[in-house]
Tab-separated table of C-alpha atoms (C1' of nucleotides) in Angstrom:
chain	number	residue	atom	x	y	z
A	75	MET	CA	12.741	122.575	34.130
A	76	LYS	CA	10.883	123.518	31.034
A	77	VAL	CA	10.503	121.120	28.138
A	78	THR	CA	12.131	122.559	25.023
A	79	ILE	CA	11.100	122.368	21.421
A	80	LYS	CA	14.418	120.797	20.644
A	81	GLU	CA	13.831	117.889	22.988
A	82	THR	CA	10.347	117.395	21.707
A	83	ILE	CA	11.456	117.336	18.115
A	84	SER	CA	14.105	114.840	18.945
A	85	ARG	CA	11.472	112.587	20.507
A	86	CYS	CA	9.694	112.745	17.172
A	87	ARG	CA	12.838	111.975	15.234
A	88	THR	CA	13.422	108.971	17.451
A	89	ALA	CA	9.908	107.848	16.695
A	90	GLY	CA	10.825	107.935	13.018
A	91	LEU	CA	9.113	111.140	11.987
A	92	ARG	CA	10.696	113.557	9.569
A	93	ARG	CA	11.584	116.998	10.686
A	94	THR	CA	9.353	119.299	8.718
A	95	LYS	CA	8.403	122.906	9.167
A	96	ALA	CA	4.846	121.908	9.896
A	97	LEU	CA	5.940	119.502	12.611
A	98	GLU	CA	8.104	122.143	14.267
A	99	GLU	CA	5.390	124.750	14.279
A	100	LEU	CA	2.793	122.318	15.546
A	101	LEU	CA	4.969	121.220	18.435
A	102	ALA	CA	5.894	124.793	19.255
A	103	THR	CA	2.246	125.767	19.327
A	104	LEU	CA	1.295	122.920	21.623
A	105	LEU	CA	4.267	123.576	23.877
A	106	GLU	CA	3.305	127.196	24.254
A	107	SER	CA	-0.341	126.451	24.911
A	108	PRO	CA	-1.315	126.211	28.568
A	109	ARG	CA	-4.263	124.052	27.633
A	110	PRO	CA	-5.217	121.376	25.106
A	111	MET	CA	-6.189	122.608	21.642
A	112	THR	CA	-8.546	121.333	18.976
A	113	LEU	CA	-7.615	120.534	15.399
A	114	SER	CA	-9.341	123.690	14.211
A	115	GLU	CA	-7.657	125.873	16.785
A	116	LEU	CA	-4.304	124.472	15.830
A	117	ALA	CA	-4.847	124.771	12.096
A	118	SER	CA	-5.872	128.391	12.426
A	119	SER	CA	-3.250	129.348	14.978
A	120	ASP	CA	-0.719	132.025	14.093
A	121	ARG	CA	2.144	129.649	13.541
A	122	LEU	CA	0.249	127.100	11.510
A	123	THR	CA	-2.304	128.942	9.477
A	124	GLU	CA	0.281	130.239	7.043
A	125	GLN	CA	2.366	127.168	7.356
A	126	CYS	CA	0.206	124.315	6.256
A	127	ASP	CA	-3.124	122.813	5.421
A	128	LYS	CA	-5.634	121.580	7.974
A	129	ALA	CA	-5.326	118.076	6.568
A	130	THR	CA	-1.636	118.199	7.310
A	131	VAL	CA	-2.266	119.229	10.889
A	132	PHE	CA	-4.793	116.431	11.135
A	133	ARG	CA	-2.343	113.854	9.895
A	134	LEU	CA	0.415	115.170	12.084
A	135	LEU	CA	-1.815	114.943	15.133
A	136	GLN	CA	-2.684	111.439	14.094
A	137	ARG	CA	0.925	110.357	13.776
A	138	LEU	CA	1.998	112.074	16.957
A	139	THR	CA	-0.822	110.381	18.823
A	140	GLU	CA	0.200	106.992	17.457
A	141	HIS	CA	3.757	107.574	18.558
A	142	GLY	CA	2.749	108.688	22.017
A	143	VAL	CA	4.000	112.237	21.695
A	144	ILE	CA	0.609	113.811	22.151
A	145	ARG	CA	-2.683	112.653	23.548
A	146	ARG	CA	-6.174	113.072	22.318
A	147	LEU	CA	-8.567	114.131	25.055
A	148	GLY	CA	-12.272	113.778	25.357
A	149	LEU	CA	-13.662	112.456	22.178
A	150	HIS	CA	-12.349	109.016	21.446
A	151	GLU	CA	-15.093	107.561	19.383
A	152	ARG	CA	-15.951	110.771	17.604
A	153	ALA	CA	-19.373	110.836	19.200
A	154	ALA	CA	-20.653	112.006	22.559
A	155	TYR	CA	-21.922	109.511	25.101
A	156	PHE	CA	-25.016	109.928	27.179
A	157	THR	CA	-25.854	108.377	30.483
A	158	LEU	CA	-28.663	108.699	32.977
A	159	ILE	CA	-27.864	110.654	36.085
A	160	LEU	CA	-28.931	108.371	38.874
A	161	PRO	CA	-29.290	110.297	42.103
A	162	GLY	CA	-26.563	109.317	44.504
A	163	LYS	CA	-24.817	107.210	41.940
A	164	HIS	CA	-21.706	108.113	40.034
A	165	SER	CA	-19.674	106.066	37.677
A	166	ASP	CA	-16.225	106.245	36.215
A	167	TYR	CA	-15.319	104.202	33.170
A	168	LEU	CA	-12.655	101.912	31.861
A	169	ILE	CA	-12.368	102.127	28.109
A	170	CYS	CA	-10.371	100.035	25.686
A	171	THR	CA	-8.634	102.220	23.134
A	172	SER	CA	-8.438	99.283	20.772
A	173	CYS	CA	-11.908	97.743	20.664
A	174	GLY	CA	-13.801	100.620	22.242
A	175	SER	CA	-15.427	98.593	24.988
A	176	ILE	CA	-16.645	100.603	27.940
A	177	GLU	CA	-17.237	99.294	31.426
A	178	PRO	CA	-18.121	101.041	34.645
A	179	ILE	CA	-15.522	100.952	37.402
A	180	LYS	CA	-16.699	99.453	40.644
A	181	ALA	CA	-14.111	100.970	42.954
A	182	PRO	CA	-15.118	104.044	44.938
A	183	CYS	CA	-14.279	107.270	43.200
A	184	PRO	CA	-11.264	109.001	44.747
A	185	VAL	CA	-12.075	112.397	43.357
A	186	HIS	CA	-14.876	113.701	45.522
A	187	GLN	CA	-12.671	115.443	48.030
A	188	LEU	CA	-10.768	117.276	45.330
A	189	GLU	CA	-14.087	118.189	43.775
A	190	ASP	CA	-15.191	119.810	47.009
A	191	GLU	CA	-11.955	121.762	47.237
A	192	ILE	CA	-12.316	123.024	43.706
A	193	ARG	CA	-15.884	124.039	44.316
A	194	GLU	CA	-14.805	126.133	47.279
A	195	LYS	CA	-11.663	127.625	45.835
A	196	THR	CA	-12.805	128.483	42.345
A	197	GLY	CA	-16.444	129.345	42.858
A	198	TYR	CA	-17.585	127.168	39.981
A	199	LYS	CA	-21.254	126.246	40.104
A	200	ASN	CA	-22.864	122.903	39.267
A	201	LEU	CA	-19.519	121.228	39.473
A	202	TYR	CA	-19.166	117.598	38.485
A	203	HIS	CA	-16.445	115.492	37.027
A	204	GLU	CA	-15.710	112.836	34.496
A	205	LEU	CA	-13.030	110.287	35.097
A	206	GLU	CA	-12.098	107.827	32.422
A	207	PHE	CA	-9.345	105.279	32.280
A	208	PHE	CA	-8.041	104.302	28.881
A	209	GLY	CA	-5.911	101.345	27.966
A	210	VAL	CA	-5.755	98.183	25.924
A	211	CYS	CA	-7.883	95.388	27.343
A	212	PRO	CA	-6.513	91.860	27.782
A	213	GLN	CA	-8.491	90.575	24.786
A	214	CYS	CA	-6.953	93.145	22.480
A	215	ALA	CA	-3.442	92.883	23.914
B	73	MET	CA	-32.487	99.342	45.086
B	74	LYS	CA	-32.868	99.594	41.357
B	75	VAL	CA	-34.050	102.789	39.718
B	76	THR	CA	-37.303	102.147	37.882
B	77	ILE	CA	-38.564	103.517	34.622
B	78	LYS	CA	-41.564	104.828	36.454
B	79	GLU	CA	-39.488	106.989	38.780
B	80	THR	CA	-37.393	108.236	35.940
B	81	ILE	CA	-40.385	109.221	33.892
B	82	SER	CA	-41.820	111.012	36.843
B	83	ARG	CA	-38.594	113.011	37.187
B	84	CYS	CA	-39.135	114.071	33.595
B	85	ARG	CA	-42.737	114.980	34.205
B	86	THR	CA	-41.676	117.099	37.149
B	87	ALA	CA	-39.197	118.817	34.880
B	88	GLY	CA	-42.100	119.724	32.623
B	89	LEU	CA	-41.592	117.189	29.863
B	90	ARG	CA	-44.474	115.416	28.247
B	91	ARG	CA	-44.832	111.702	28.512
B	92	THR	CA	-44.396	110.359	25.024
B	93	LYS	CA	-43.631	106.935	23.661
B	94	ALA	CA	-40.243	108.117	22.453
B	95	LEU	CA	-39.342	109.452	25.886
B	96	GLU	CA	-40.312	106.205	27.563
B	97	GLU	CA	-38.339	104.063	25.180
B	98	LEU	CA	-35.305	106.304	25.391
B	99	LEU	CA	-35.271	106.225	29.166
B	100	ALA	CA	-35.846	102.473	29.216
B	101	THR	CA	-32.933	101.986	26.848
B	102	LEU	CA	-30.586	104.103	28.919
B	103	LEU	CA	-31.720	102.466	32.141
B	104	GLU	CA	-31.028	99.028	30.739
B	105	SER	CA	-27.647	99.987	29.361
B	106	PRO	CA	-24.721	99.239	31.640
B	107	ARG	CA	-22.699	101.928	29.893
B	108	PRO	CA	-23.191	105.322	28.253
B	109	MET	CA	-24.535	105.295	24.712
B	110	THR	CA	-24.094	107.580	21.728
B	111	LEU	CA	-26.853	109.276	19.804
B	112	SER	CA	-26.407	106.844	16.935
B	113	GLU	CA	-26.450	103.820	19.186
B	114	LEU	CA	-29.604	105.044	20.825
B	115	ALA	CA	-31.354	105.940	17.587
B	116	SER	CA	-30.625	102.539	16.121
B	117	SER	CA	-31.316	100.550	19.268
B	118	ASP	CA	-34.092	97.965	19.248
B	119	ARG	CA	-36.528	100.035	21.211
B	120	LEU	CA	-36.000	103.277	19.362
B	121	THR	CA	-35.240	102.455	15.763
B	122	GLU	CA	-38.869	101.632	14.999
B	123	GLN	CA	-40.116	104.178	17.431
B	124	CYS	CA	-38.801	107.485	16.225
B	125	ASP	CA	-36.478	109.586	14.140
B	126	LYS	CA	-32.870	110.299	14.994
B	127	ALA	CA	-33.661	113.988	15.238
B	128	THR	CA	-36.219	113.192	17.881
B	129	VAL	CA	-33.711	111.234	19.910
B	130	PHE	CA	-31.302	114.134	19.513
B	131	ARG	CA	-33.804	116.640	20.796
B	132	LEU	CA	-34.835	114.388	23.632
B	133	LEU	CA	-31.236	113.985	24.705
B	134	GLN	CA	-30.874	117.724	24.509
B	135	ARG	CA	-33.907	118.370	26.699
B	136	LEU	CA	-33.006	115.688	29.192
B	137	THR	CA	-29.514	117.088	29.473
B	138	GLU	CA	-30.852	120.579	30.082
B	139	HIS	CA	-33.123	119.272	32.801
B	140	GLY	CA	-30.374	117.318	34.463
B	141	VAL	CA	-31.846	113.893	33.876
B	142	ILE	CA	-28.978	112.679	31.753
B	143	ARG	CA	-25.407	113.778	31.244
B	144	ARG	CA	-23.353	114.145	28.161
B	145	LEU	CA	-19.910	112.623	28.526
B	146	GLY	CA	-16.695	113.335	26.775
B	147	LEU	CA	-17.273	115.717	23.987
B	148	HIS	CA	-18.494	119.055	25.232
B	149	GLU	CA	-17.254	121.347	22.555
B	150	ARG	CA	-17.887	118.896	19.789
B	151	ALA	CA	-14.229	118.629	18.941
B	152	ALA	CA	-11.366	116.589	20.320
B	153	TYR	CA	-8.560	118.268	22.208
B	154	PHE	CA	-4.907	117.516	21.831
B	155	THR	CA	-2.134	118.032	24.297
B	156	LEU	CA	1.537	117.167	24.435
B	157	ILE	CA	2.466	114.303	26.682
B	158	LEU	CA	5.187	115.710	28.853
B	159	PRO	CA	7.118	112.934	30.547
B	160	GLY	CA	6.410	112.944	34.252
B	161	LYS	CA	3.745	115.576	33.944
B	162	HIS	CA	0.041	115.027	34.050
B	163	SER	CA	-2.769	117.496	34.056
B	164	ASP	CA	-6.422	117.444	34.887
B	165	TYR	CA	-8.731	120.191	33.688
B	166	LEU	CA	-11.417	122.507	34.898
B	167	ILE	CA	-13.825	123.377	32.122
B	168	CYS	CA	-16.644	125.888	32.021
B	169	THR	CA	-19.724	124.385	30.427
B	170	SER	CA	-20.956	127.842	29.580
B	171	CYS	CA	-18.035	129.671	27.937
B	172	GLY	CA	-15.885	126.646	27.227
B	173	SER	CA	-12.785	127.931	28.984
B	174	ILE	CA	-10.291	125.276	29.969
B	175	GLU	CA	-7.688	125.560	32.673
B	176	PRO	CA	-5.283	123.046	34.109
B	177	ILE	CA	-5.793	122.080	37.744
B	178	LYS	CA	-2.835	122.650	39.974
B	179	ALA	CA	-3.760	120.284	42.798
B	180	PRO	CA	-2.108	116.880	42.828
B	181	CYS	CA	-4.104	114.249	41.030
B	182	PRO	CA	-5.828	111.873	43.443
B	183	VAL	CA	-6.288	109.128	40.929
B	184	HIS	CA	-2.902	107.517	40.576
B	185	GLN	CA	-3.405	104.926	43.264
B	186	LEU	CA	-6.671	103.783	41.762
B	187	GLU	CA	-4.960	103.687	38.388
B	188	ASP	CA	-2.353	101.297	39.761
B	189	GLU	CA	-5.031	99.073	41.234
B	190	ILE	CA	-6.892	98.940	37.957
B	191	ARG	CA	-3.744	98.122	36.071
B	192	GLU	CA	-3.110	95.159	38.351
B	193	LYS	CA	-6.631	93.861	38.616
B	194	THR	CA	-7.785	94.177	35.033
B	195	GLY	CA	-4.617	93.555	33.089
B	196	TYR	CA	-5.139	96.587	30.857
B	197	LYS	CA	-2.002	97.788	29.096
B	198	ASN	CA	-0.874	101.367	28.506
B	199	LEU	CA	-3.297	102.582	31.082
B	200	TYR	CA	-3.833	106.294	31.579
B	201	HIS	CA	-6.691	108.458	32.663
B	202	GLU	CA	-8.490	111.661	31.923
B	203	LEU	CA	-10.075	113.644	34.687
B	204	GLU	CA	-12.133	116.671	33.913
B	205	PHE	CA	-14.212	118.883	36.137
B	206	PHE	CA	-17.123	120.672	34.564
B	207	GLY	CA	-19.081	123.557	35.948
B	208	VAL	CA	-20.092	127.149	35.394
B	209	CYS	CA	-17.268	129.580	36.053
B	210	PRO	CA	-17.787	132.699	38.197
B	211	GLN	CA	-17.773	134.980	35.141
B	212	CYS	CA	-20.598	133.065	33.505
B	213	ALA	CA	-22.606	132.543	36.682
C	238	DG	C1'	16.638	108.114	-5.324
C	239	DT	C1'	13.035	106.641	-2.321
C	240	DA	C1'	9.676	106.781	0.943
C	241	DA	C1'	7.459	109.958	3.952
C	242	DT	C1'	4.891	114.106	3.859
C	243	DT	C1'	1.894	117.717	1.951
C	244	DG	C1'	-1.905	120.392	-0.459
C	245	DC	C1'	-6.156	120.487	-2.466
C	246	DA	C1'	-10.477	118.807	-3.111
C	247	DA	C1'	-13.866	115.637	-2.119
C	248	DA	C1'	-16.092	112.305	0.862
C	249	DT	C1'	-17.707	110.873	5.586
C	250	DA	C1'	-19.520	111.218	10.007
C	251	DC	C1'	-22.085	113.208	13.390
C	252	DT	C1'	-24.812	116.950	14.894
C	253	DT	C1'	-28.151	120.520	14.476
C	254	DT	C1'	-32.072	123.189	12.554
C	255	DG	C1'	-36.495	124.557	9.746
C	256	DC	C1'	-40.955	123.759	8.991
C	257	DC	C1'	-45.182	121.869	9.290
C	258	DA	C1'	-47.990	117.993	11.184
C	259	DC	C1'	-49.346	115.749	15.358
C	260	DG	C1'	-50.406	114.452	20.219
C	261	DT	C1'	-50.410	115.412	25.158
C	262	DA	C1'	-52.195	117.981	28.869
D	44	DT	C1'	-57.356	124.351	22.236
D	45	DA	C1'	-52.504	125.358	22.853
D	46	DC	C1'	-48.078	124.398	23.100
D	47	DG	C1'	-44.715	120.900	23.501
D	48	DT	C1'	-43.144	117.193	20.484
D	49	DG	C1'	-42.230	114.496	16.229
D	50	DG	C1'	-40.930	113.426	11.267
D	51	DC	C1'	-38.502	114.471	7.237
D	52	DA	C1'	-35.234	116.766	4.780
D	53	DA	C1'	-31.563	119.851	4.500
D	54	DA	C1'	-27.744	122.460	6.412
D	55	DG	C1'	-23.781	122.894	9.469
D	56	DT	C1'	-19.461	121.540	11.605
D	57	DA	C1'	-15.662	118.442	12.252
D	58	DT	C1'	-13.127	114.655	10.655
D	59	DT	C1'	-11.049	111.718	7.288
D	60	DT	C1'	-9.307	110.101	2.722
D	61	DG	C1'	-7.481	109.958	-2.465
D	62	DC	C1'	-4.079	111.268	-5.302
D	63	DA	C1'	-0.572	113.711	-7.442
D	64	DA	C1'	3.238	116.823	-6.228
D	65	DT	C1'	6.846	117.789	-3.062
D	66	DT	C1'	10.463	117.218	0.336
D	67	DA	C1'	13.391	115.120	3.949
D	68	DC	C1'	16.852	111.862	4.495
DNA sequence: GTAATTGCAAATACTTTGCCACGTA
DNA sequence: TACGTGGCAAAGTATTTGCAATTAC
């Protein structure tokens, strides 16, 4: 069953957000998108470009993220991280969304098999993955 | 067995890079770091802050990434992505590092069990994960 | 009516580039 | 010597905030 705009808006209302045109169009855009979108993409999308300012989209995204309606992928500390590639070694990370601490995960990575399948099925070259777990660490909680 | 600075430098030499003080200090810093570091962290780290300019660190990171000595995590298109959280649905992504295309992966996510283990063992709250596969898509290759 | 939301403009933050000097091979 | 590399300064791109005006409830 497909998630409707109506349902999604009502989740927002429950969270205490006001029902504005900008909110509706933003949610509709994200619902229709098969993939995650950036702030810029959203702000310049058909539905939103005429509708509202980029700052508004930014603040909406911010609020929706806080209320757990949407999720921000990839960049959590606004800067890219670099790590040495150690031959034969691979690390996944556990990151605290509150204090920003990052620690490598010791457990064996469960993704390699899927990675092999993807390599075969899609024909992508130089395939690798990133796996990050996010949550609030005991100190912050 | 621990990876040494010597080995790492020699990987760089093989890749055609020159052995400079800045390169050595950058590699040493990354080798000593238990976790990935940002450009700013690196540029202002003990070993590098006196050693060289931020632009130099940037260009070193760029070269090392091109030559496969280090990897850039998280932000690949320099902007954060947003996606709706659909209850009961979770998606992992396959991203082309060349053209930037993003597509959801249909296969079942192999990470949930590990996620449960981490939740129990570490006591992190609101745990979730992001899994992304990066590679060069057939069109770009 | 009141507090949340918005637009516009300006401020930050982080990244990236130009240009010339310098150092490694 | 030649070309990769470095420093400094400036430009580029994305995010974030201040404040007054507006709008949902």
